[in-house]
Amino acid sequence: MNIQAGKEENELMKFMFGLLLGLGLGVAIGLIIAPQSGEETRTILNEQGQGILLRSGALSDQLRSRANEAIEQGRDRYVRTKNELTDRYSNARSGDL
């Protein structure tokens, strides 16, 4: 994964998180000003809050998984590059260019 793709993916995840947060807040505000009894509104808000928590937990797990994958890819690329440069250096020192 190159740096540009990682930045784009990060921006997309930020956008999706903001979208979900905005949606949740919009629903909550709509329910607060809805013509329902306080008890009904609190029940609905509680249910909506639980749903938002579940979705945000899933999103957090997905972000963590992608971050771990990116870290692992970075480590692999580092090791390959280091080994390649070490081999080239050794060949150059021994005159086996």
mmCIF file with all atom_site columns, C-alpha atoms in Angstrom:
data_model
loop_
_atom_site.group_PDB
_atom_site.id
_atom_site.type_symbol
_atom_site.label_atom_id
_atom_site.label_alt_id
_atom_site.label_comp_id
_atom_site.label_asym_id
_atom_site.label_entity_id
_atom_site.label_seq_id
_atom_site.pdbx_PDB_ins_code
_atom_site.Cartn_x
_atom_site.Cartn_y
_atom_site.Cartn_z
_atom_site.occupancy
_atom_site.B_iso_or_equiv
_atom_site.pdbx_formal_charge
_atom_site.auth_seq_id
_atom_site.auth_comp_id
_atom_site.auth_asym_id
_atom_site.auth_atom_id
_atom_site.pdbx_PDB_model_num
ATOM 1  C CA . MET A 1 1  ? 0.000   0.000  0.000  1.00 0.00 ? 1  MET A CA 1
ATOM 2  C CA . ASN A 1 2  ? 1.553   3.292  -0.992 1.00 0.00 ? 2  ASN A CA 1
ATOM 3  C CA . ILE A 1 3  ? 1.380   6.427  1.107  1.00 0.00 ? 3  ILE A CA 1
ATOM 4  C CA . GLN A 1 4  ? -1.155  8.164  -1.159 1.00 0.00 ? 4  GLN A CA 1
ATOM 5  C CA . ALA A 1 5  ? -3.558  5.207  -1.042 1.00 0.00 ? 5  ALA A CA 1
ATOM 6  C CA . GLY A 1 6  ? -3.226  5.091  2.734  1.00 0.00 ? 6  GLY A CA 1
ATOM 7  C CA . LYS A 1 7  ? -4.075  8.790  3.001  1.00 0.00 ? 7  LYS A CA 1
ATOM 8  C CA . GLU A 1 8  ? -7.089  8.388  0.723  1.00 0.00 ? 8  GLU A CA 1
ATOM 9  C CA . GLU A 1 9  ? -8.321  5.410  2.738  1.00 0.00 ? 9  GLU A CA 1
ATOM 10 C CA . ASN A 1 10 ? -7.841  7.365  5.961  1.00 0.00 ? 10 ASN A CA 1
ATOM 11 C CA . GLU A 1 11 ? -9.814  10.302 4.547  1.00 0.00 ? 11 GLU A CA 1
ATOM 12 C CA . LEU A 1 12 ? -12.606 7.942  3.453  1.00 0.00 ? 12 LEU A CA 1
ATOM 13 C CA . MET A 1 13 ? -12.805 6.396  6.921  1.00 0.00 ? 13 MET A CA 1
ATOM 14 C CA . LYS A 1 14 ? -12.930 9.874  8.504  1.00 0.00 ? 14 LYS A CA 1
ATOM 15 C CA . PHE A 1 15 ? -15.730 10.828 6.128  1.00 0.00 ? 15 PHE A CA 1
ATOM 16 C CA . MET A 1 16 ? -17.689 7.641  6.903  1.00 0.00 ? 16 MET A CA 1
ATOM 17 C CA . PHE A 1 17 ? -17.270 8.163  10.650 1.00 0.00 ? 17 PHE A CA 1
ATOM 18 C CA . GLY A 1 18 ? -18.454 11.776 10.315 1.00 0.00 ? 18 GLY A CA 1
ATOM 19 C CA . LEU A 1 19 ? -21.396 10.667 8.217  1.00 0.00 ? 19 LEU A CA 1
ATOM 20 C CA . LEU A 1 20 ? -22.468 8.071  10.794 1.00 0.00 ? 20 LEU A CA 1
ATOM 21 C CA . LEU A 1 21 ? -22.000 10.532 13.631 1.00 0.00 ? 21 LEU A CA 1
ATOM 22 C CA . GLY A 1 22 ? -24.034 13.202 11.811 1.00 0.00 ? 22 GLY A CA 1
ATOM 23 C CA . LEU A 1 23 ? -26.762 10.706 11.035 1.00 0.00 ? 23 LEU A CA 1
ATOM 24 C CA . GLY A 1 24 ? -26.929 9.611  14.663 1.00 0.00 ? 24 GLY A CA 1
ATOM 25 C CA . LEU A 1 25 ? -27.049 13.171 15.952 1.00 0.00 ? 25 LEU A CA 1
ATOM 26 C CA . GLY A 1 26 ? -29.709 14.099 13.404 1.00 0.00 ? 26 GLY A CA 1
ATOM 27 C CA . VAL A 1 27 ? -31.880 11.197 14.478 1.00 0.00 ? 27 VAL A CA 1
ATOM 28 C CA . ALA A 1 28 ? -31.384 12.050 18.149 1.00 0.00 ? 28 ALA A CA 1
ATOM 29 C CA . ILE A 1 29 ? -32.300 15.709 17.652 1.00 0.00 ? 29 ILE A CA 1
ATOM 30 C CA . GLY A 1 30 ? -35.296 14.748 15.545 1.00 0.00 ? 30 GLY A CA 1
ATOM 31 C CA . LEU A 1 31 ? -36.527 12.449 18.274 1.00 0.00 ? 31 LEU A CA 1
ATOM 32 C CA . ILE A 1 32 ? -36.008 15.066 20.949 1.00 0.00 ? 32 ILE A CA 1
ATOM 33 C CA . ILE A 1 33 ? -38.229 17.568 19.167 1.00 0.00 ? 33 ILE A CA 1
ATOM 34 C CA . ALA A 1 34 ? -40.724 14.926 18.033 1.00 0.00 ? 34 ALA A CA 1
ATOM 35 C CA . PRO A 1 35 ? -44.276 15.141 19.381 1.00 0.00 ? 35 PRO A CA 1
ATOM 36 C CA . GLN A 1 36 ? -43.999 12.109 21.664 1.00 0.00 ? 36 GLN A CA 1
ATOM 37 C CA . SER A 1 37 ? -44.060 11.615 25.374 1.00 0.00 ? 37 SER A CA 1
ATOM 38 C CA . GLY A 1 38 ? -40.798 11.912 27.252 1.00 0.00 ? 38 GLY A CA 1
ATOM 39 C CA . GLU A 1 39 ? -40.783 8.225  28.120 1.00 0.00 ? 39 GLU A CA 1
ATOM 40 C CA . GLU A 1 40 ? -41.301 7.188  24.484 1.00 0.00 ? 40 GLU A CA 1
ATOM 41 C CA . THR A 1 41 ? -38.600 9.585  23.329 1.00 0.00 ? 41 THR A CA 1
ATOM 42 C CA . ARG A 1 42 ? -36.124 8.319  25.936 1.00 0.00 ? 42 ARG A CA 1
ATOM 43 C CA . THR A 1 43 ? -36.838 4.725  24.930 1.00 0.00 ? 43 THR A CA 1
ATOM 44 C CA . ILE A 1 44 ? -36.302 5.515  21.265 1.00 0.00 ? 44 ILE A CA 1
ATOM 45 C CA . LEU A 1 45 ? -33.113 7.473  22.027 1.00 0.00 ? 45 LEU A CA 1
ATOM 46 C CA . ASN A 1 46 ? -31.799 4.600  24.103 1.00 0.00 ? 46 ASN A CA 1
ATOM 47 C CA . GLU A 1 47 ? -32.448 2.133  21.280 1.00 0.00 ? 47 GLU A CA 1
ATOM 48 C CA . GLN A 1 48 ? -30.846 4.459  18.734 1.00 0.00 ? 48 GLN A CA 1
ATOM 49 C CA . GLY A 1 49 ? -27.856 4.979  21.018 1.00 0.00 ? 49 GLY A CA 1
ATOM 50 C CA . GLN A 1 50 ? -27.333 1.241  21.328 1.00 0.00 ? 50 GLN A CA 1
ATOM 51 C CA . GLY A 1 51 ? -27.423 0.911  17.547 1.00 0.00 ? 51 GLY A CA 1
ATOM 52 C CA . ILE A 1 52 ? -24.888 3.699  17.127 1.00 0.00 ? 52 ILE A CA 1
ATOM 53 C CA . LEU A 1 53 ? -22.600 2.081  19.698 1.00 0.00 ? 53 LEU A CA 1
ATOM 54 C CA . LEU A 1 54 ? -22.762 -1.236 17.851 1.00 0.00 ? 54 LEU A CA 1
ATOM 55 C CA . ARG A 1 55 ? -22.003 0.403  14.497 1.00 0.00 ? 55 ARG A CA 1
ATOM 56 C CA . SER A 1 56 ? -19.160 2.485  15.912 1.00 0.00 ? 56 SER A CA 1
ATOM 57 C CA . GLY A 1 57 ? -17.678 -0.609 17.542 1.00 0.00 ? 57 GLY A CA 1
ATOM 58 C CA . ALA A 1 58 ? -17.751 -2.433 14.216 1.00 0.00 ? 58 ALA A CA 1
ATOM 59 C CA . LEU A 1 59 ? -16.176 0.565  12.492 1.00 0.00 ? 59 LEU A CA 1
ATOM 60 C CA . SER A 1 60 ? -13.478 0.712  15.163 1.00 0.00 ? 60 SER A CA 1
ATOM 61 C CA . ASP A 1 61 ? -12.721 -2.983 14.667 1.00 0.00 ? 61 ASP A CA 1
ATOM 62 C CA . GLN A 1 62 ? -12.517 -2.479 10.909 1.00 0.00 ? 62 GLN A CA 1
ATOM 63 C CA . LEU A 1 63 ? -10.167 0.502  11.285 1.00 0.00 ? 63 LEU A CA 1
ATOM 64 C CA . ARG A 1 64 ? -7.965  -1.422 13.711 1.00 0.00 ? 64 ARG A CA 1
ATOM 65 C CA . SER A 1 65 ? -7.794  -4.367 11.325 1.00 0.00 ? 65 SER A CA 1
ATOM 66 C CA . ARG A 1 66 ? -6.847  -2.160 8.378  1.00 0.00 ? 66 ARG A CA 1
ATOM 67 C CA . ALA A 1 67 ? -4.224  -0.348 10.440 1.00 0.00 ? 67 ALA A CA 1
ATOM 68 C CA . ASN A 1 68 ? -2.694  -3.665 11.495 1.00 0.00 ? 68 ASN A CA 1
ATOM 69 C CA . GLU A 1 69 ? -2.629  -4.819 7.863  1.00 0.00 ? 69 GLU A CA 1
ATOM 70 C CA . ALA A 1 70 ? -0.923  -1.589 6.790  1.00 0.00 ? 70 ALA A CA 1
ATOM 71 C CA . ILE A 1 71 ? 1.655   -1.928 9.575  1.00 0.00 ? 71 ILE A CA 1
ATOM 72 C CA . GLU A 1 72 ? 2.368   -5.518 8.583  1.00 0.00 ? 72 GLU A CA 1
ATOM 73 C CA . GLN A 1 73 ? 2.760   -4.538 4.923  1.00 0.00 ? 73 GLN A CA 1
ATOM 74 C CA . GLY A 1 74 ? 5.126   -1.748 5.947  1.00 0.00 ? 74 GLY A CA 1
ATOM 75 C CA . ARG A 1 75 ? 7.224   -4.147 7.996  1.00 0.00 ? 75 ARG A CA 1
ATOM 76 C CA . ASP A 1 76 ? 7.382   -6.641 5.138  1.00 0.00 ? 76 ASP A CA 1
ATOM 77 C CA . ARG A 1 77 ? 8.433   -3.938 2.683  1.00 0.00 ? 77 ARG A CA 1
ATOM 78 C CA . TYR A 1 78 ? 11.057  -2.665 5.137  1.00 0.00 ? 78 TYR A CA 1
ATOM 79 C CA . VAL A 1 79 ? 12.569  -6.137 5.573  1.00 0.00 ? 79 VAL A CA 1
ATOM 80 C CA . ARG A 1 80 ? 12.627  -6.803 1.808  1.00 0.00 ? 80 ARG A CA 1
ATOM 81 C CA . THR A 1 81 ? 14.221  -3.436 1.063  1.00 0.00 ? 81 THR A CA 1
ATOM 82 C CA . LYS A 1 82 ? 16.758  -3.801 3.862  1.00 0.00 ? 82 LYS A CA 1
ATOM 83 C CA . ASN A 1 83 ? 17.748  -7.276 2.652  1.00 0.00 ? 83 ASN A CA 1
ATOM 84 C CA . GLU A 1 84 ? 18.032  -6.094 -0.937 1.00 0.00 ? 84 GLU A CA 1
ATOM 85 C CA . LEU A 1 85 ? 20.212  -3.123 0.035  1.00 0.00 ? 85 LEU A CA 1
ATOM 86 C CA . THR A 1 86 ? 22.372  -5.311 2.273  1.00 0.00 ? 86 THR A CA 1
ATOM 87 C CA . ASP A 1 87 ? 22.921  -7.739 -0.616 1.00 0.00 ? 87 ASP A CA 1
ATOM 88 C CA . ARG A 1 88 ? 23.780  -4.909 -3.008 1.00 0.00 ? 88 ARG A CA 1
ATOM 89 C CA . TYR A 1 89 ? 26.192  -3.409 -0.504 1.00 0.00 ? 89 TYR A CA 1
ATOM 90 C CA . SER A 1 90 ? 27.887  -6.774 0.040  1.00 0.00 ? 90 SER A CA 1
ATOM 91 C CA . ASN A 1 91 ? 28.166  -7.330 -3.712 1.00 0.00 ? 91 ASN A CA 1
ATOM 92 C CA . ALA A 1 92 ? 29.599  -3.856 -4.230 1.00 0.00 ? 92 ALA A CA 1
ATOM 93 C CA . ARG A 1 93 ? 32.212  -4.373 -1.506 1.00 0.00 ? 93 ARG A CA 1
ATOM 94 C CA . SER A 1 94 ? 33.290  -7.702 -2.958 1.00 0.00 ? 94 SER A CA 1
ATOM 95 C CA . GLY A 1 95 ? 33.358  -6.318 -6.496 1.00 0.00 ? 95 GLY A CA 1
ATOM 96 C CA . ASP A 1 96 ? 30.552  -8.570 -7.759 1.00 0.00 ? 96 ASP A CA 1
ATOM 97 C CA . LEU A 1 97 ? 28.494  -5.797 -9.306 1.00 0.00 ? 97 LEU A CA 1
#
